[in-house]
PDB file of C-alpha atoms in Angstrom:
ATOM      1  CA  VAL A  58       0.041   0.012   0.034  1.00 65.00           C
ATOM      2  CA  VAL A  59       2.853   2.423   0.833  1.00 58.00           C
ATOM      3  CA  LEU A  60       4.575   1.644  -2.420  1.00 56.00           C
ATOM      4  CA  PHE A  61       1.314   2.242  -4.314  1.00 54.00           C
ATOM      5  CA  ILE A  62       0.918   5.665  -2.586  1.00 54.00           C
ATOM      6  CA  VAL A  63       4.545   6.541  -3.384  1.00 44.00           C
ATOM      7  CA  VAL A  64       4.016   5.631  -7.114  1.00 47.00           C
ATOM      8  CA  ILE A  65       0.831   7.779  -7.325  1.00 48.00           C
ATOM      9  CA  ILE A  66       2.659  10.736  -5.733  1.00 49.00           C
ATOM     10  CA  LEU A  67       5.508  10.367  -8.267  1.00 43.00           C
ATOM     11  CA  VAL A  68       3.008  10.257 -11.121  1.00 42.00           C
ATOM     12  CA  ILE A  69       1.275  13.365  -9.968  1.00 45.00           C
ATOM     13  CA  LEU A  70       4.591  15.185  -9.591  1.00 44.00           C
ATOM     14  CA  TYR A  71       5.637  14.093 -13.045  1.00 44.00           C
ATOM     15  CA  LEU A  72       2.313  15.127 -14.670  1.00 43.00           C
ATOM     16  CA  GLY A  73       2.412  18.464 -12.931  1.00 46.00           C
ATOM     17  CA  LYS A  74       5.515  19.601 -14.900  1.00 47.00           C
ATOM     18  CA  SER A  75       5.125  21.121 -18.291  1.00 50.00           C
ATOM     19  CA  THR A  76       7.824  19.013 -19.715  1.00 52.00           C
ATOM     20  CA  PRO A  77       8.959  15.585 -18.584  1.00 56.00           C
ATOM     21  CA  ALA A  78      11.380  15.643 -15.663  1.00 70.00           C
ATOM     22  CA  VAL A  79      14.813  14.830 -16.951  1.00 77.00           C
ATOM     23  CA  LYS A  80      17.612  14.202 -14.420  1.00 90.00           C
ATOM     24  CA  CYS A  81      20.843  15.944 -15.201  1.00 93.00           C
ATOM     25  CA  THR A  82      24.289  17.060 -13.946  1.00 94.00           C
ATOM     26  CA  SER A  83      24.972  19.342 -16.843  1.00 93.00           C
ATOM     27  CA  SER A  84      23.027  21.164 -19.592  1.00 93.00           C
ATOM     28  CA  SER A  85      24.472  18.884 -22.271  1.00 94.00           C
ATOM     29  CA  GLN A  86      22.129  16.164 -20.867  1.00 94.00           C
ATOM     30  CA  CYS A  87      19.026  18.364 -21.382  1.00 93.00           C
ATOM     31  CA  SER A  88      16.899  18.785 -24.564  1.00 92.00           C
ATOM     32  CA  THR A  89      17.468  21.702 -26.883  1.00 91.00           C
ATOM     33  CA  GLY A  90      16.124  24.910 -25.235  1.00 90.00           C
ATOM     34  CA  GLN A  91      16.593  23.552 -21.727  1.00 94.00           C
ATOM     35  CA  VAL A  92      19.329  24.075 -19.068  1.00 96.00           C
ATOM     36  CA  CYS A  93      20.297  21.889 -16.157  1.00 96.00           C
ATOM     37  CA  ASP A  94      19.465  23.200 -12.714  1.00 95.00           C
ATOM     38  CA  THR A  95      22.331  21.559 -10.920  1.00 93.00           C
ATOM     39  CA  ASN A  96      20.727  22.491  -7.453  1.00 93.00           C
ATOM     40  CA  THR A  97      17.669  20.107  -8.252  1.00 92.00           C
ATOM     41  CA  GLY A  98      19.321  17.883 -10.820  1.00 94.00           C
ATOM     42  CA  PHE A  99      16.435  18.515 -13.356  1.00 95.00           C
ATOM     43  CA  CYS A 100      16.338  20.037 -16.855  1.00 95.00           C
ATOM     44  CA  GLU A 101      14.382  23.328 -16.950  1.00 95.00           C
ATOM     45  CA  GLN A 102      13.414  25.887 -19.616  1.00 96.00           C
ATOM     46  CA  CYS A 103      15.413  28.579 -17.818  1.00 96.00           C
ATOM     47  CA  LEU A 104      17.291  29.588 -14.723  1.00 97.00           C
ATOM     48  CA  THR A 105      18.027  33.147 -15.659  1.00 97.00           C
ATOM     49  CA  ASN A 106      16.881  35.667 -18.293  1.00 97.00           C
ATOM     50  CA  THR A 107      19.847  34.750 -20.452  1.00 96.00           C
ATOM     51  CA  ASN A 108      18.268  31.291 -21.084  1.00 96.00           C
ATOM     52  CA  CYS A 109      15.208  32.860 -22.627  1.00 96.00           C
ATOM     53  CA  PRO A 110      14.390  33.802 -26.255  1.00 95.00           C
ATOM     54  CA  ALA A 111      13.603  37.391 -27.350  1.00 95.00           C
ATOM     55  CA  THR A 112       9.892  36.493 -27.739  1.00 95.00           C
ATOM     56  CA  ALA A 113       9.716  35.654 -23.931  1.00 96.00           C
ATOM     57  CA  PRO A 114      12.795  37.223 -22.490  1.00 97.00           C
ATOM     58  CA  VAL A 115      12.147  36.954 -18.746  1.00 98.00           C
ATOM     59  CA  CYS A 116      12.683  33.861 -16.718  1.00 97.00           C
ATOM     60  CA  ASN A 117      10.109  33.238 -14.075  1.00 97.00           C
ATOM     61  CA  THR A 118      12.375  31.523 -11.541  1.00 95.00           C
ATOM     62  CA  SER A 119       9.431  30.131  -9.568  1.00 94.00           C
ATOM     63  CA  ASN A 120       8.432  27.747 -12.340  1.00 95.00           C
ATOM     64  CA  HIS A 121      11.517  28.094 -14.609  1.00 96.00           C
ATOM     65  CA  GLN A 122       9.347  29.195 -17.557  1.00 96.00           C
ATOM     66  CA  CYS A 123      10.236  32.017 -19.931  1.00 97.00           C
ATOM     67  CA  VAL A 124       7.531  34.741 -20.067  1.00 97.00           C
ATOM     68  CA  LYS A 125       7.118  38.221 -21.579  1.00 97.00           C
ATOM     69  CA  CYS A 126       7.083  40.009 -18.211  1.00 98.00           C
ATOM     70  CA  LEU A 127       6.902  39.654 -14.440  1.00 97.00           C
ATOM     71  CA  ALA A 128       6.808  43.405 -13.701  1.00 97.00           C
ATOM     72  CA  ASN A 129       6.242  46.782 -15.517  1.00 96.00           C
ATOM     73  CA  THR A 130       9.961  47.242 -15.762  1.00 96.00           C
ATOM     74  CA  ASP A 131       9.990  44.339 -18.198  1.00 97.00           C
ATOM     75  CA  CYS A 132       7.629  46.162 -20.624  1.00 96.00           C
ATOM     76  CA  SER A 133       8.079  49.249 -22.838  1.00 95.00           C
ATOM     77  CA  GLY A 134       6.691  51.297 -25.682  1.00 94.00           C
ATOM     78  CA  THR A 135       2.998  51.114 -26.298  1.00 93.00           C
ATOM     79  CA  THR A 136       2.548  48.255 -23.928  1.00 96.00           C
ATOM     80  CA  PRO A 137       4.325  49.451 -20.752  1.00 96.00           C
ATOM     81  CA  ILE A 138       2.275  47.552 -18.169  1.00 97.00           C
ATOM     82  CA  CYS A 139       2.725  43.922 -17.238  1.00 97.00           C
ATOM     83  CA  GLN A 140      -0.595  41.914 -17.035  1.00 96.00           C
ATOM     84  CA  THR A 141       0.781  39.571 -14.275  1.00 93.00           C
ATOM     85  CA  SER A 142      -1.985  37.026 -14.571  1.00 93.00           C
ATOM     86  CA  THR A 143      -0.894  36.235 -18.216  1.00 95.00           C
ATOM     87  CA  ASN A 144       2.617  37.552 -18.041  1.00 96.00           C
ATOM     88  CA  THR A 145       2.055  39.777 -21.080  1.00 96.00           C
ATOM     89  CA  CYS A 146       2.804  43.400 -21.636  1.00 97.00           C
ATOM     90  CA  VAL A 147      -0.311  45.523 -22.203  1.00 97.00           C
ATOM     91  CA  ALA A 148      -1.329  49.168 -22.559  1.00 96.00           C
ATOM     92  CA  CYS A 149      -3.191  49.307 -19.280  1.00 97.00           C
ATOM     93  CA  ASN A 150      -4.677  47.560 -16.322  1.00 96.00           C
ATOM     94  CA  ALA A 151      -6.396  50.529 -14.840  1.00 96.00           C
ATOM     95  CA  ASN A 152      -7.364  54.165 -15.820  1.00 95.00           C
ATOM     96  CA  SER A 153      -4.334  55.454 -14.070  1.00 95.00           C
ATOM     97  CA  ASP A 154      -2.185  53.665 -16.665  1.00 95.00           C
ATOM     98  CA  CYS A 155      -3.735  55.785 -19.447  1.00 95.00           C
ATOM     99  CA  THR A 156      -2.097  59.113 -19.072  1.00 90.00           C
ATOM    100  CA  THR A 157      -1.444  60.421 -22.706  1.00 83.00           C
ATOM    101  CA  GLY A 158      -3.745  61.927 -25.231  1.00 87.00           C
ATOM    102  CA  VAL A 159      -7.559  61.608 -25.173  1.00 89.00           C
ATOM    103  CA  ASN A 160      -7.517  57.963 -24.454  1.00 94.00           C
ATOM    104  CA  THR A 161      -7.590  58.133 -20.626  1.00 95.00           C
ATOM    105  CA  VAL A 162      -9.911  55.237 -19.838  1.00 97.00           C
ATOM    106  CA  CYS A 163      -8.636  51.627 -19.588  1.00 97.00           C
ATOM    107  CA  ASN A 164     -10.850  48.888 -21.180  1.00 96.00           C
ATOM    108  CA  THR A 165      -9.931  46.124 -18.789  1.00 93.00           C
ATOM    109  CA  SER A 166     -11.197  43.392 -21.044  1.00 93.00           C
ATOM    110  CA  THR A 167      -8.865  44.319 -23.891  1.00 94.00           C
ATOM    111  CA  HIS A 168      -6.202  46.212 -21.740  1.00 96.00           C
ATOM    112  CA  THR A 169      -6.240  49.053 -24.194  1.00 96.00           C
ATOM    113  CA  CYS A 170      -6.629  52.770 -23.464  1.00 96.00           C
ATOM    114  CA  THR A 171      -9.810  54.280 -24.980  1.00 97.00           C
ATOM    115  CA  GLN A 172     -11.835  57.509 -24.604  1.00 96.00           C
ATOM    116  CA  CYS A 173     -14.663  55.544 -22.922  1.00 96.00           C
ATOM    117  CA  ASN A 174     -16.132  52.285 -21.681  1.00 96.00           C
ATOM    118  CA  GLY A 175     -19.653  53.805 -21.337  1.00 95.00           C
ATOM    119  CA  ASP A 176     -21.716  57.001 -21.672  1.00 96.00           C
ATOM    120  CA  SER A 177     -20.654  58.146 -18.103  1.00 95.00           C
ATOM    121  CA  ASP A 178     -17.066  58.579 -19.460  1.00 95.00           C
ATOM    122  CA  CYS A 179     -18.159  61.107 -22.098  1.00 95.00           C
ATOM    123  CA  SER A 180     -19.580  64.665 -21.810  1.00 93.00           C
ATOM    124  CA  GLY A 181     -20.088  67.884 -23.748  1.00 92.00           C
ATOM    125  CA  ALA A 182     -20.633  67.821 -27.459  1.00 92.00           C
ATOM    126  CA  ALA A 183     -19.934  64.077 -27.502  1.00 95.00           C
ATOM    127  CA  PRO A 184     -21.918  62.539 -24.637  1.00 96.00           C
ATOM    128  CA  ALA A 185     -22.259  58.992 -25.944  1.00 96.00           C
ATOM    129  CA  CYS A 186     -19.800  56.184 -26.110  1.00 96.00           C
ATOM    130  CA  SER A 187     -19.549  53.943 -29.108  1.00 96.00           C
ATOM    131  CA  GLY A 188     -16.769  51.307 -29.482  1.00 94.00           C
ATOM    132  CA  GLY A 189     -14.407  53.172 -27.014  1.00 95.00           C
ATOM    133  CA  THR A 190     -14.842  56.596 -28.658  1.00 96.00           C
ATOM    134  CA  CYS A 191     -17.021  59.479 -27.405  1.00 96.00           C
ATOM    135  CA  VAL A 192     -19.444  60.496 -30.162  1.00 97.00           C
ATOM    136  CA  GLN A 193     -22.304  62.890 -30.577  1.00 96.00           C
ATOM    137  CA  CYS A 194     -25.029  60.160 -30.455  1.00 96.00           C
ATOM    138  CA  THR A 195     -25.865  56.461 -30.560  1.00 96.00           C
ATOM    139  CA  ALA A 196     -29.083  54.503 -30.970  1.00 94.00           C
ATOM    140  CA  SER A 197     -29.437  54.373 -27.170  1.00 94.00           C
ATOM    141  CA  ASN A 198     -28.165  57.919 -26.357  1.00 94.00           C
ATOM    142  CA  HIS A 199     -29.300  60.842 -28.576  1.00 90.00           C
ATOM    143  CA  THR A 200     -29.491  63.471 -25.871  1.00 91.00           C
ATOM    144  CA  ALA A 201     -27.275  65.877 -27.849  1.00 91.00           C
ATOM    145  CA  CYS A 202     -29.659  65.715 -30.836  1.00 92.00           C
ATOM    146  CA  VAL A 203     -31.937  68.652 -30.324  1.00 92.00           C
ATOM    147  CA  THR A 204     -33.443  71.250 -32.736  1.00 90.00           C
ATOM    148  CA  PRO A 205     -32.299  71.989 -35.469  1.00 93.00           C
ATOM    149  CA  THR A 206     -30.738  68.539 -35.683  1.00 93.00           C
ATOM    150  CA  PRO A 207     -33.020  66.265 -33.650  1.00 94.00           C
ATOM    151  CA  ASN A 208     -32.264  62.932 -35.285  1.00 95.00           C
ATOM    152  CA  CYS A 209     -29.234  60.537 -34.795  1.00 95.00           C
ATOM    153  CA  ASN A 210     -27.505  58.998 -37.780  1.00 96.00           C
ATOM    154  CA  THR A 211     -26.474  55.765 -35.850  1.00 94.00           C
ATOM    155  CA  THR A 212     -23.970  54.807 -38.501  1.00 94.00           C
ATOM    156  CA  ALA A 213     -21.950  58.056 -38.413  1.00 95.00           C
ATOM    157  CA  HIS A 214     -22.875  58.848 -34.756  1.00 96.00           C
ATOM    158  CA  ILE A 215     -23.872  62.556 -35.611  1.00 95.00           C
ATOM    159  CA  CYS A 216     -27.034  64.527 -35.205  1.00 95.00           C
ATOM    160  CA  THR A 217     -28.918  65.280 -38.344  1.00 95.00           C
ATOM    161  CA  VAL A 218     -32.007  67.123 -39.566  1.00 92.00           C
TER     162      VAL A 218
END
């Protein structure tokens, strides 16, 4: 019974790894793209960032997997924020990440900066939100359409005669 339990535990540990556990004493014993962790004696995808490709340049040392980011400092350009649940660089996680231009609202589903997520983000001459942009009117919000242009062209999102 004890032997059976030990075998089950070993199978669970083996299946929990993303690649089969290969014992090693040097990286030459590992598959291409793997390095030997001489502390544990197992082949891993990475031990440091230098083991990772440019497409996923950061080594997550907790699971020895190469990812795009672990922190904002790993990201830059138009995607300066690290979405840590997916380890990918995105434009934003919150409104406070959208600080340039007119796109100051974060769409947390797409992680992109937009003008709006809803009508409450818009005001003035463009009080309605359509596809992340503040517009004059939509089928559900035509409050800006008053005389002499009381109708909403819902394709162009403008008030018309």
